[in-house]
Short mmCIF file of C-alpha atoms in Angstrom, two decimals:
data_model
loop_
_atom_site.label_atom_id
_atom_site.label_comp_id
_atom_site.label_asym_id
_atom_site.label_seq_id
_atom_site.Cartn_x
_atom_site.Cartn_y
_atom_site.Cartn_z
CA MET A 187 -54.12 -31.64 6.00
CA SER A 188 -50.84 -33.31 4.94
CA ASN A 189 -47.57 -31.59 5.15
CA LYS A 190 -47.52 -31.70 1.78
CA SER A 191 -50.70 -29.26 0.54
CA ASP A 192 -49.64 -27.56 3.62
CA HIS A 193 -46.22 -26.64 2.13
CA ALA A 194 -47.92 -25.88 -1.00
CA ARG A 195 -49.93 -23.98 1.08
CA GLU A 196 -47.17 -22.08 2.84
CA GLN A 197 -44.74 -21.31 -0.74
CA LYS A 198 -47.73 -19.55 -2.17
CA ARG A 199 -47.77 -16.62 1.24
CA VAL A 200 -43.52 -15.76 0.19
CA GLN A 201 -43.65 -12.12 1.41
CA ARG A 202 -41.51 -9.74 1.35
CA ALA A 203 -41.47 -7.35 4.86
CA GLU A 204 -40.41 -4.30 3.25
CA TRP A 205 -39.67 -0.38 5.64
CA ASN A 206 -40.48 1.91 2.06
CA ASP A 207 -43.86 -0.32 1.15
CA ASN A 208 -45.18 -3.53 1.48
CA ARG A 209 -45.69 -4.96 -2.49
CA ARG A 210 -46.80 -8.62 -2.39
CA ALA A 211 -43.78 -10.65 -4.82
CA SER A 212 -46.89 -12.18 -6.17
CA ASP A 213 -44.11 -13.31 -9.10
CA CYS A 214 -42.51 -15.76 -7.42
CA ASP A 215 -42.00 -19.34 -7.95
CA ASP A 216 -44.79 -22.02 -6.65
CA GLY A 217 -42.11 -24.74 -7.13
CA ASP A 218 -42.25 -28.17 -7.97
CA SER A 219 -43.78 -31.34 -5.94
CA ASN A 220 -40.78 -32.85 -5.37
CA GLN A 221 -40.06 -29.98 -2.54
CA LYS A 222 -38.70 -30.92 0.95
CA GLN A 223 -41.46 -31.38 3.72
CA GLU A 224 -39.39 -28.31 5.55
CA CYS A 225 -40.24 -25.30 6.44
CA VAL A 226 -37.65 -22.11 7.24
CA LEU A 227 -37.98 -18.67 8.19
CA TYR A 228 -35.31 -16.46 5.45
CA CYS A 229 -34.08 -13.05 5.91
CA SER A 230 -32.18 -10.99 3.64
CA HIS A 231 -32.17 -7.88 1.95
CA ASP A 232 -32.71 -6.27 -2.04
CA ASP A 233 -30.64 -4.33 -3.80
CA ARG A 234 -32.50 -1.50 -1.95
CA GLY A 235 -31.59 -2.24 1.03
CA ARG A 236 -34.89 -3.53 2.65
CA VAL A 237 -35.16 -5.76 4.79
CA LEU A 238 -37.07 -9.27 2.92
CA VAL A 239 -38.49 -12.25 4.88
CA ILE A 240 -38.90 -15.66 2.78
CA ALA A 241 -41.14 -19.11 4.21
CA GLY A 242 -40.43 -22.05 2.55
CA ALA A 243 -38.00 -24.64 1.78
CA GLU A 244 -34.09 -23.60 1.54
CA GLU A 245 -34.97 -24.68 -2.69
CA GLU A 246 -37.51 -22.22 -2.78
CA PHE A 247 -35.14 -19.39 -1.28
CA LEU A 248 -32.42 -20.47 -3.12
CA GLY A 249 -35.01 -19.77 -6.80
CA LEU A 250 -35.55 -16.30 -5.65
CA ASP A 251 -32.33 -14.55 -6.16
CA ARG A 252 -33.71 -12.35 -8.61
CA TRP A 253 -35.18 -10.49 -5.43
CA PHE A 254 -32.09 -10.71 -3.94
CA SER A 255 -28.34 -8.55 -4.11
CA THR A 256 -25.53 -10.30 -5.35
CA SER A 257 -24.31 -9.61 -2.39
CA SER A 258 -26.46 -10.44 0.15
CA PRO A 259 -26.03 -12.67 2.80
CA ARG A 260 -28.93 -15.26 3.04
CA PHE A 261 -29.61 -15.78 7.63
CA PRO A 262 -32.12 -17.92 8.71
CA ILE A 263 -34.26 -16.34 11.66
CA ARG A 264 -35.09 -18.66 14.93
CA SER A 265 -38.96 -18.18 15.12
CA SER A 266 -42.03 -20.50 16.29
CA ASN A 267 -42.87 -22.63 14.33
CA PRO A 268 -47.12 -22.70 14.56
CA ARG A 269 -47.31 -25.82 12.54
CA GLY A 270 -44.91 -27.94 14.08
CA ARG A 271 -42.57 -28.51 11.14
CA LYS A 272 -39.20 -28.68 11.89
CA MET A 273 -37.33 -25.92 11.31
CA THR A 274 -33.45 -26.18 9.79
CA GLU A 275 -31.01 -24.24 8.65
CA THR A 276 -28.82 -24.11 5.18
CA LYS A 277 -25.11 -24.84 4.73
CA PRO A 278 -23.25 -21.21 4.42
CA THR A 279 -21.70 -21.47 1.07
CA GLU A 280 -17.75 -20.32 0.47
CA SER A 281 -18.87 -16.68 -0.14
CA SER A 282 -21.29 -16.27 3.29
CA ALA A 283 -18.64 -17.80 5.91
CA LEU A 284 -16.68 -14.59 5.73
CA LYS A 285 -17.18 -11.92 7.42
CA LYS A 286 -17.82 -8.66 6.48
CA ALA A 287 -16.53 -5.57 7.91
CA LEU A 288 -17.98 -2.10 7.08
CA ILE A 289 -15.84 1.16 7.45
CA SER A 290 -15.96 4.55 7.49
CA GLY A 291 -13.03 6.47 6.42
CA ILE A 292 -11.80 3.93 4.14
CA THR A 293 -9.40 6.02 1.99
CA GLY A 294 -8.51 7.53 4.27
CA GLN A 295 -4.69 6.23 5.95
CA ASP A 296 -5.92 4.38 9.28
CA GLY A 297 -9.14 3.37 6.53
CA SER A 298 -6.44 1.64 4.09
CA TYR A 299 -4.19 -0.37 6.76
CA LEU A 300 -7.01 -1.80 8.05
CA THR A 301 -8.89 -2.52 4.28
CA GLU A 302 -4.93 -4.27 4.25
CA PHE A 303 -4.93 -5.83 7.78
CA LEU A 304 -9.05 -7.54 7.17
CA LEU A 305 -8.23 -8.49 3.71
CA GLY A 306 -5.54 -10.13 4.94
CA LYS A 307 -7.54 -12.06 7.82
CA GLY A 308 -10.33 -13.21 5.23
CA TYR A 309 -12.89 -10.57 5.59
CA GLU A 310 -15.10 -9.77 2.73
CA VAL A 311 -14.44 -5.37 3.03
CA HIS A 312 -17.01 -2.76 2.80
CA GLY A 313 -16.67 1.27 2.24
CA ILE A 314 -18.32 4.23 2.66
CA ILE A 315 -16.72 6.73 0.20
CA ARG A 316 -17.90 10.29 -0.34
CA ARG A 317 -18.89 11.05 -3.32
CA SER A 318 -15.97 13.60 -5.74
CA SER A 319 -14.91 14.68 -9.26
CA ASN A 320 -11.63 13.28 -8.22
CA PHE A 321 -10.56 10.05 -7.35
CA ASN A 322 -9.67 9.74 -3.73
CA THR A 323 -9.02 6.83 -3.35
CA GLN A 324 -5.23 6.34 -4.28
CA ARG A 325 -4.32 4.65 -1.73
CA LEU A 326 -6.18 1.35 -1.51
CA GLU A 327 -4.95 1.17 -5.70
CA HIS A 328 -2.44 -1.48 -4.37
CA ILE A 329 -5.49 -3.63 -3.24
CA TYR A 330 -8.07 -2.60 -5.86
CA ILE A 331 -10.09 -5.67 -7.37
CA ASP A 332 -12.74 -4.56 -10.08
CA PRO A 333 -16.05 -5.46 -8.52
CA HIS A 334 -16.92 -7.38 -11.77
CA ASN A 335 -14.02 -10.36 -10.86
CA SER A 336 -15.10 -12.80 -8.85
CA SER A 337 -12.57 -12.62 -6.55
CA ALA A 338 -13.26 -9.35 -5.07
CA ARG A 339 -12.91 -8.74 -1.58
CA MET A 340 -13.15 -5.30 -1.12
CA LYS A 341 -16.43 -2.79 -2.53
CA LEU A 342 -17.12 0.60 -2.15
CA HIS A 343 -19.57 1.78 -1.68
CA TYR A 344 -21.24 6.01 -2.07
CA GLY A 345 -22.19 7.43 1.31
CA ASP A 346 -21.62 10.80 3.96
CA LEU A 347 -21.68 10.35 7.55
CA THR A 348 -23.70 13.08 7.13
CA ASP A 349 -26.53 10.91 5.44
CA ALA A 350 -28.52 8.72 7.73
CA SER A 351 -30.30 7.16 5.16
CA ALA A 352 -27.38 6.21 2.99
CA LEU A 353 -26.32 4.84 6.20
CA ARG A 354 -28.79 3.02 6.87
CA LYS A 355 -29.29 1.27 4.08
CA TRP A 356 -25.84 0.52 3.74
CA VAL A 357 -25.63 -0.93 7.03
CA ASP A 358 -29.09 -3.14 6.23
CA SER A 359 -27.81 -4.16 2.89
CA ILE A 360 -24.57 -5.03 3.02
CA CYS A 361 -24.72 -6.97 6.57
CA PRO A 362 -21.78 -6.79 8.69
CA ASP A 363 -20.31 -8.65 11.41
CA GLU A 364 -18.00 -5.35 12.15
CA VAL A 365 -18.64 -2.19 11.71
CA TYR A 366 -15.30 0.22 12.07
CA ASN A 367 -15.80 4.39 12.14
CA LEU A 368 -13.02 5.75 10.64
CA GLY A 369 -14.19 8.54 8.93
CA ALA A 370 -13.94 12.06 10.07
CA GLN A 371 -12.92 15.50 9.30
CA SER A 372 -9.79 14.86 11.33
CA HIS A 373 -7.50 18.25 10.99
CA VAL A 374 -7.27 19.99 14.16
CA GLY A 375 -6.41 23.23 12.66
CA VAL A 376 -8.92 22.45 9.90
CA SER A 377 -11.63 22.26 12.64
CA PHE A 378 -11.41 25.98 14.09
CA GLU A 379 -11.92 27.11 10.56
CA ASN A 380 -14.53 25.30 9.85
CA PRO A 381 -16.43 23.84 13.20
CA ASP A 382 -19.95 23.09 12.03
CA TYR A 383 -19.25 21.07 9.55
CA THR A 384 -16.28 19.33 12.02
CA ALA A 385 -19.35 18.71 14.31
CA ASP A 386 -21.12 17.22 12.33
CA VAL A 387 -19.26 14.84 11.08
CA VAL A 388 -17.19 13.56 13.93
CA ALA A 389 -19.80 13.93 16.45
CA THR A 390 -23.26 13.96 14.77
CA GLY A 391 -21.94 10.97 11.93
CA ALA A 392 -21.01 8.91 14.60
CA LEU A 393 -24.80 9.05 16.50
CA ARG A 394 -26.03 8.48 12.61
CA LEU A 395 -24.14 5.15 12.57
CA LEU A 396 -24.75 4.04 15.29
CA GLU A 397 -28.36 4.38 15.33
CA ALA A 398 -27.98 2.36 11.76
CA VAL A 399 -25.74 -0.50 14.00
CA ARG A 400 -28.74 -0.17 16.59
CA VAL A 401 -31.79 -0.69 14.07
CA HIS A 402 -30.35 -2.98 11.72
CA ILE A 403 -29.56 -5.37 15.43
CA GLU A 404 -32.99 -4.61 16.17
CA THR A 405 -34.67 -5.28 13.27
CA THR A 406 -32.84 -8.51 12.20
CA GLY A 407 -31.92 -9.98 15.86
CA ARG A 408 -28.22 -10.34 14.05
CA GLN A 409 -25.07 -9.32 16.28
CA VAL A 410 -22.77 -6.49 14.66
CA LYS A 411 -20.04 -5.45 16.40
CA TYR A 412 -18.64 -1.34 16.31
CA TYR A 413 -15.59 0.36 16.34
CA GLN A 414 -15.54 3.85 16.98
CA ALA A 415 -11.95 5.40 16.70
CA GLY A 416 -11.55 8.13 19.66
CA SER A 417 -8.56 9.77 19.39
CA SER A 418 -6.08 11.84 22.05
CA GLU A 419 -6.45 15.41 20.88
CA MET A 420 -9.84 14.54 23.77
CA TYR A 421 -6.89 14.94 26.78
CA GLY A 422 -5.51 18.19 25.50
CA ALA A 423 -4.84 20.06 28.41
CA THR A 424 -4.85 16.93 30.76
CA PRO A 425 -1.34 16.41 31.68
CA PRO A 426 0.31 13.11 30.85
CA PRO A 427 0.08 10.36 30.68
CA GLN A 428 -3.31 9.72 29.78
CA ASP A 429 -5.34 6.07 29.88
CA GLU A 430 -8.99 5.49 29.80
CA SER A 431 -9.40 7.01 33.72
CA THR A 432 -8.23 10.38 32.07
CA LEU A 433 -10.46 13.18 32.16
CA PHE A 434 -11.65 14.45 29.01
CA HIS A 435 -10.48 18.79 28.72
CA PRO A 436 -10.93 19.03 24.54
CA ARG A 437 -8.99 22.10 22.92
CA SER A 438 -10.45 22.57 19.13
CA PRO A 439 -13.37 21.38 18.02
CA TYR A 440 -12.31 18.66 16.24
CA ALA A 441 -11.55 17.15 19.80
CA VAL A 442 -14.66 18.34 21.14
CA SER A 443 -16.26 16.41 18.78
CA LYS A 444 -14.59 13.10 19.30
CA VAL A 445 -15.34 13.35 22.77
CA ALA A 446 -18.98 13.38 22.36
CA ALA A 447 -18.44 10.82 19.93
CA HIS A 448 -16.44 8.54 22.55
CA TRP A 449 -19.95 9.53 24.73
CA TYR A 450 -22.07 8.23 22.48
CA THR A 451 -20.81 4.86 21.98
CA VAL A 452 -20.41 4.82 25.19
CA ASN A 453 -24.35 5.77 25.52
CA TYR A 454 -25.32 2.60 23.02
CA ARG A 455 -23.63 0.20 24.72
CA GLU A 456 -24.95 0.85 28.11
CA ALA A 457 -28.62 1.45 26.90
CA TYR A 458 -28.76 -1.42 24.17
CA GLY A 459 -26.39 -3.42 24.54
CA LEU A 460 -24.48 -2.77 21.53
CA PHE A 461 -21.14 -4.92 21.34
CA ALA A 462 -19.44 -1.15 20.73
CA CYS A 463 -15.71 -0.44 21.41
CA ASN A 464 -13.33 2.98 22.11
CA GLY A 465 -10.60 3.18 20.33
CA ILE A 466 -8.49 6.14 22.20
CA LEU A 467 -5.49 5.98 19.67
CA PHE A 468 -2.70 8.46 19.76
CA ASN A 469 -0.78 10.19 16.83
CA HIS A 470 -0.22 7.14 14.68
CA GLU A 471 1.99 8.75 11.43
CA SER A 472 2.91 6.69 7.49
CA PRO A 473 3.99 7.71 4.14
CA ARG A 474 0.36 7.49 3.27
CA ARG A 475 -0.60 10.22 6.13
CA GLY A 476 -1.83 13.39 4.31
CA GLU A 477 0.64 15.81 3.46
CA ASN A 478 -1.09 18.57 5.33
CA PHE A 479 -0.61 16.67 9.03
CA VAL A 480 2.92 18.27 9.83
CA THR A 481 4.75 14.13 10.18
CA ARG A 482 3.84 14.00 6.50
CA LYS A 483 4.56 17.80 6.17
CA ILE A 484 7.91 17.48 7.90
CA THR A 485 9.14 14.57 5.11
CA ARG A 486 7.87 15.87 1.79
CA ALA A 487 9.51 18.96 2.79
CA VAL A 488 13.10 16.88 3.24
CA GLY A 489 12.61 15.00 0.07
CA ARG A 490 12.14 17.44 -1.89
CA ILE A 491 14.63 19.84 -0.60
CA LYS A 492 17.65 16.71 -0.60
CA ILE A 493 16.67 16.73 -4.79
CA GLY A 494 16.23 20.00 -4.76
CA LEU A 495 12.57 20.92 -5.48
CA GLN A 496 12.48 22.58 -2.32
CA LYS A 497 14.48 25.05 -0.40
CA LYS A 498 11.79 25.81 2.82
CA VAL A 499 9.00 24.25 4.52
CA TYR A 500 6.72 26.98 6.80
CA LEU A 501 5.53 25.51 10.43
CA GLY A 502 3.99 26.32 13.37
CA ASN A 503 4.50 25.34 17.27
CA LEU A 504 7.69 23.28 17.07
CA LYS A 505 7.95 22.76 21.55
CA ALA A 506 4.27 20.48 20.74
CA SER A 507 4.98 16.98 21.73
CA ARG A 508 3.52 14.29 20.42
CA ASP A 509 3.81 10.78 20.88
CA TRP A 510 3.69 9.04 17.81
CA GLY A 511 2.91 5.77 16.13
CA PHE A 512 3.03 3.64 12.76
CA ALA A 513 -0.38 3.31 11.83
CA GLY A 514 -0.13 0.18 10.45
CA ASP A 515 0.36 -0.93 13.59
CA TYR A 516 -2.87 0.41 15.03
CA VAL A 517 -5.09 -1.14 12.93
CA GLU A 518 -4.14 -4.11 14.39
CA ALA A 519 -5.71 -2.84 17.85
CA MET A 520 -8.88 -1.70 16.76
CA TRP A 521 -9.58 -5.49 15.62
CA LEU A 522 -8.43 -6.99 18.53
CA MET A 523 -10.77 -4.51 20.46
CA LEU A 524 -13.91 -6.57 18.13
CA GLN A 525 -12.35 -10.25 18.96
CA GLN A 526 -13.29 -9.82 22.94
CA GLU A 527 -16.11 -11.73 24.89
CA LYS A 528 -16.75 -8.20 26.39
CA PRO A 529 -16.69 -4.58 24.70
CA ASP A 530 -14.62 -2.18 26.09
CA ASP A 531 -12.78 0.64 25.13
CA TYR A 532 -8.75 0.89 25.09
CA VAL A 533 -6.06 3.44 24.83
CA VAL A 534 -3.19 2.94 21.79
CA ALA A 535 0.30 4.33 21.72
CA THR A 536 3.83 3.65 22.14
CA GLU A 537 4.15 5.31 25.29
CA ASP A 538 7.03 7.58 24.03
CA SER A 539 6.18 11.33 23.04
CA HIS A 540 8.51 13.40 20.79
CA THR A 541 8.75 17.51 20.11
CA VAL A 542 8.22 18.66 16.62
CA GLU A 543 11.49 19.94 16.86
CA GLU A 544 12.75 15.75 17.06
CA PHE A 545 11.29 15.31 14.39
CA LEU A 546 12.55 17.73 12.09
CA GLU A 547 16.39 17.03 13.35
CA ALA A 548 15.27 13.13 13.15
CA ALA A 549 13.94 13.71 9.40
CA PHE A 550 16.35 15.96 8.19
CA GLY A 551 19.66 14.56 10.02
CA TYR A 552 18.69 10.67 8.39
CA VAL A 553 19.43 12.64 4.98
CA GLY A 554 22.25 14.71 5.73
CA LEU A 555 20.90 17.55 6.23
CA ASP A 556 20.31 20.91 9.18
CA TRP A 557 17.06 21.34 9.30
CA LYS A 558 17.15 25.12 11.03
CA ASP A 559 18.46 26.08 7.63
CA HIS A 560 15.43 24.95 6.09
CA VAL A 561 12.26 25.59 8.72
CA GLU A 562 10.64 28.98 9.12
CA ILE A 563 7.74 29.84 11.55
CA ASP A 564 4.81 31.06 10.26
CA PRO A 565 2.16 32.18 13.00
CA ARG A 566 -0.76 31.67 10.94
CA TYR A 567 -0.02 27.75 12.13
CA PHE A 568 -0.60 28.23 15.58
CA ARG A 569 -3.92 26.80 16.92
CA PRO A 570 -5.92 29.67 19.12
CA SER A 571 -6.06 26.66 21.73
CA GLU A 572 -2.29 24.41 21.64
CA VAL A 573 -2.01 21.75 23.32
CA ASP A 574 1.18 21.10 24.26
CA ASN A 575 1.95 16.97 25.60
CA LEU A 576 -0.02 14.08 24.90
CA ARG A 577 1.75 10.71 26.24
CA GLY A 578 -0.44 7.73 26.54
CA SER A 579 -0.27 4.83 28.74
CA SER A 580 -1.43 1.43 27.10
CA GLU A 581 -0.88 -0.79 29.62
CA LYS A 582 -4.57 -2.02 29.81
CA ILE A 583 -4.30 -3.28 26.20
CA ARG A 584 -1.30 -4.86 26.70
CA SER A 585 -1.99 -7.03 29.59
CA LEU A 586 -5.52 -7.85 28.06
CA LEU A 587 -5.51 -8.04 24.50
CA GLY A 588 -1.15 -8.55 24.44
CA TRP A 589 -1.26 -5.46 21.67
CA LYS A 590 1.84 -3.42 21.30
CA PRO A 591 3.57 -1.23 18.95
CA LYS A 592 6.11 -3.02 16.29
CA VAL A 593 7.44 0.48 14.47
CA ASP A 594 9.71 2.94 17.06
CA PHE A 595 9.91 6.76 16.49
CA GLN A 596 13.75 6.46 14.80
CA GLN A 597 11.42 3.63 12.38
CA LEU A 598 9.16 5.65 11.30
CA VAL A 599 10.23 8.71 10.56
CA ALA A 600 13.17 6.46 8.50
CA MET A 601 9.97 4.87 6.29
CA MET A 602 8.78 8.08 5.77
CA VAL A 603 11.29 9.70 4.55
CA GLU A 604 12.18 6.83 2.34
CA SER A 605 8.50 7.19 0.64
CA ASP A 606 9.07 11.37 0.15
CA LEU A 607 12.49 11.05 -1.19
CA GLU A 608 11.85 7.59 -3.91
CA ARG A 609 8.30 9.92 -5.23
CA ALA A 610 11.51 13.27 -4.80
CA LYS A 611 13.03 11.38 -7.08
CA ARG A 612 9.94 10.63 -9.53
CA GLU A 613 9.17 14.70 -9.07
CA LYS A 614 12.58 16.06 -10.70
CA VAL A 615 12.09 13.54 -13.44
CA LEU A 616 9.43 15.07 -14.63
CA ALA A 617 10.22 18.27 -13.37
CA ASP A 618 13.79 18.03 -15.75
CA ASN A 619 11.33 17.36 -18.44
CA GLY A 620 9.12 19.98 -17.96
CA TYR A 621 5.49 18.14 -17.31
CA ILE A 622 5.24 20.00 -13.90
CA ALA A 623 6.17 23.53 -11.84
CA SER A 624 8.72 23.14 -9.62
CA HIS A 625 8.43 26.60 -8.63
CA GLN A 626 5.41 26.52 -7.16
CA GLN A 627 6.93 25.45 -3.80
CA PRO A 628 9.32 27.79 -1.57
#
């Protein structure tokens, strides 16, 4: 039997292997008589995230575009070749050569900085966002390009860490090279008020995403690297300095959930051989920090008080000490962890801690004000169990990966105050012209 006729029969056995159903692709092109005498198995995914396996020549595969998501990669599967024909691989196109990253929590502070960083490295970046009646993509507006534009390399997809099916669908359809799990209910104080939700998103959410990655790797044979965002809050009551070998003693539902996510990641690395890393990041701030976090709450108040829109700011424990760094520096550490030959866990910290009171002195002093004239203590902001002192030892990542922070404490405070001062000036214009009500602030 000739290779040509044999190949023609192979064309007719175009098969789609799906999880949800097993319909044949009976209307696929049969091709023409000028097909190459080479056979390839290809794997890709359709718009619904289902795995498709194609047997045939490269030209046949390229003629089946209607079965595939326009953004789905096409990669050959190394398989047995019972008919003895030569197995070939497609040459990667410019788009398929781009590394792909999938980020949960892309709309947050860290997610926006990581997206900027990865785009700068030439990645195609996909982000999972929760459906909301209000837009929550403000931190990404300066880098957003409409997906209809062919130059867009950042794409957003609706999903949630509480929805395992959505996570599985997006991992399978995007086929990322790297997955960064940054999504969380990350406010420590709120975790005491919403412990069930915090655990579901932070702990079990990480497990769901790990399982989606594991099954994808098992199904496709691809390598996917996974990053889990840990937190210094996991150390809790353990005295500083804290490093990778320090025992965890979490003191909040958020911290307990992060400890669970940490050990899920270690377990999947050891049990299934996943390239999975934990980054134990100490506090990292920026002008994009949420306004209900103490550092940003302070710098927002400084700007508004200086401009005359506010008189007081209400805080809780001023003696709590934290190792504060710049979020833009820390996302580079996340990326570096996934570029190594072997997965591992790393502490990321400046190794310099300051109290909330010291942050107040630096922030108010930057604009020539005395914080004691404007700060009031509200017992409601004290937590049922406090964490007194967190200061990391990041010798491991500095020596092995060459990472070190570029922005120090004073520079960080100045950066945040200047940003919020400019914002307050714009608010003052709106308030003076009756567009916003300034009396809503204390």
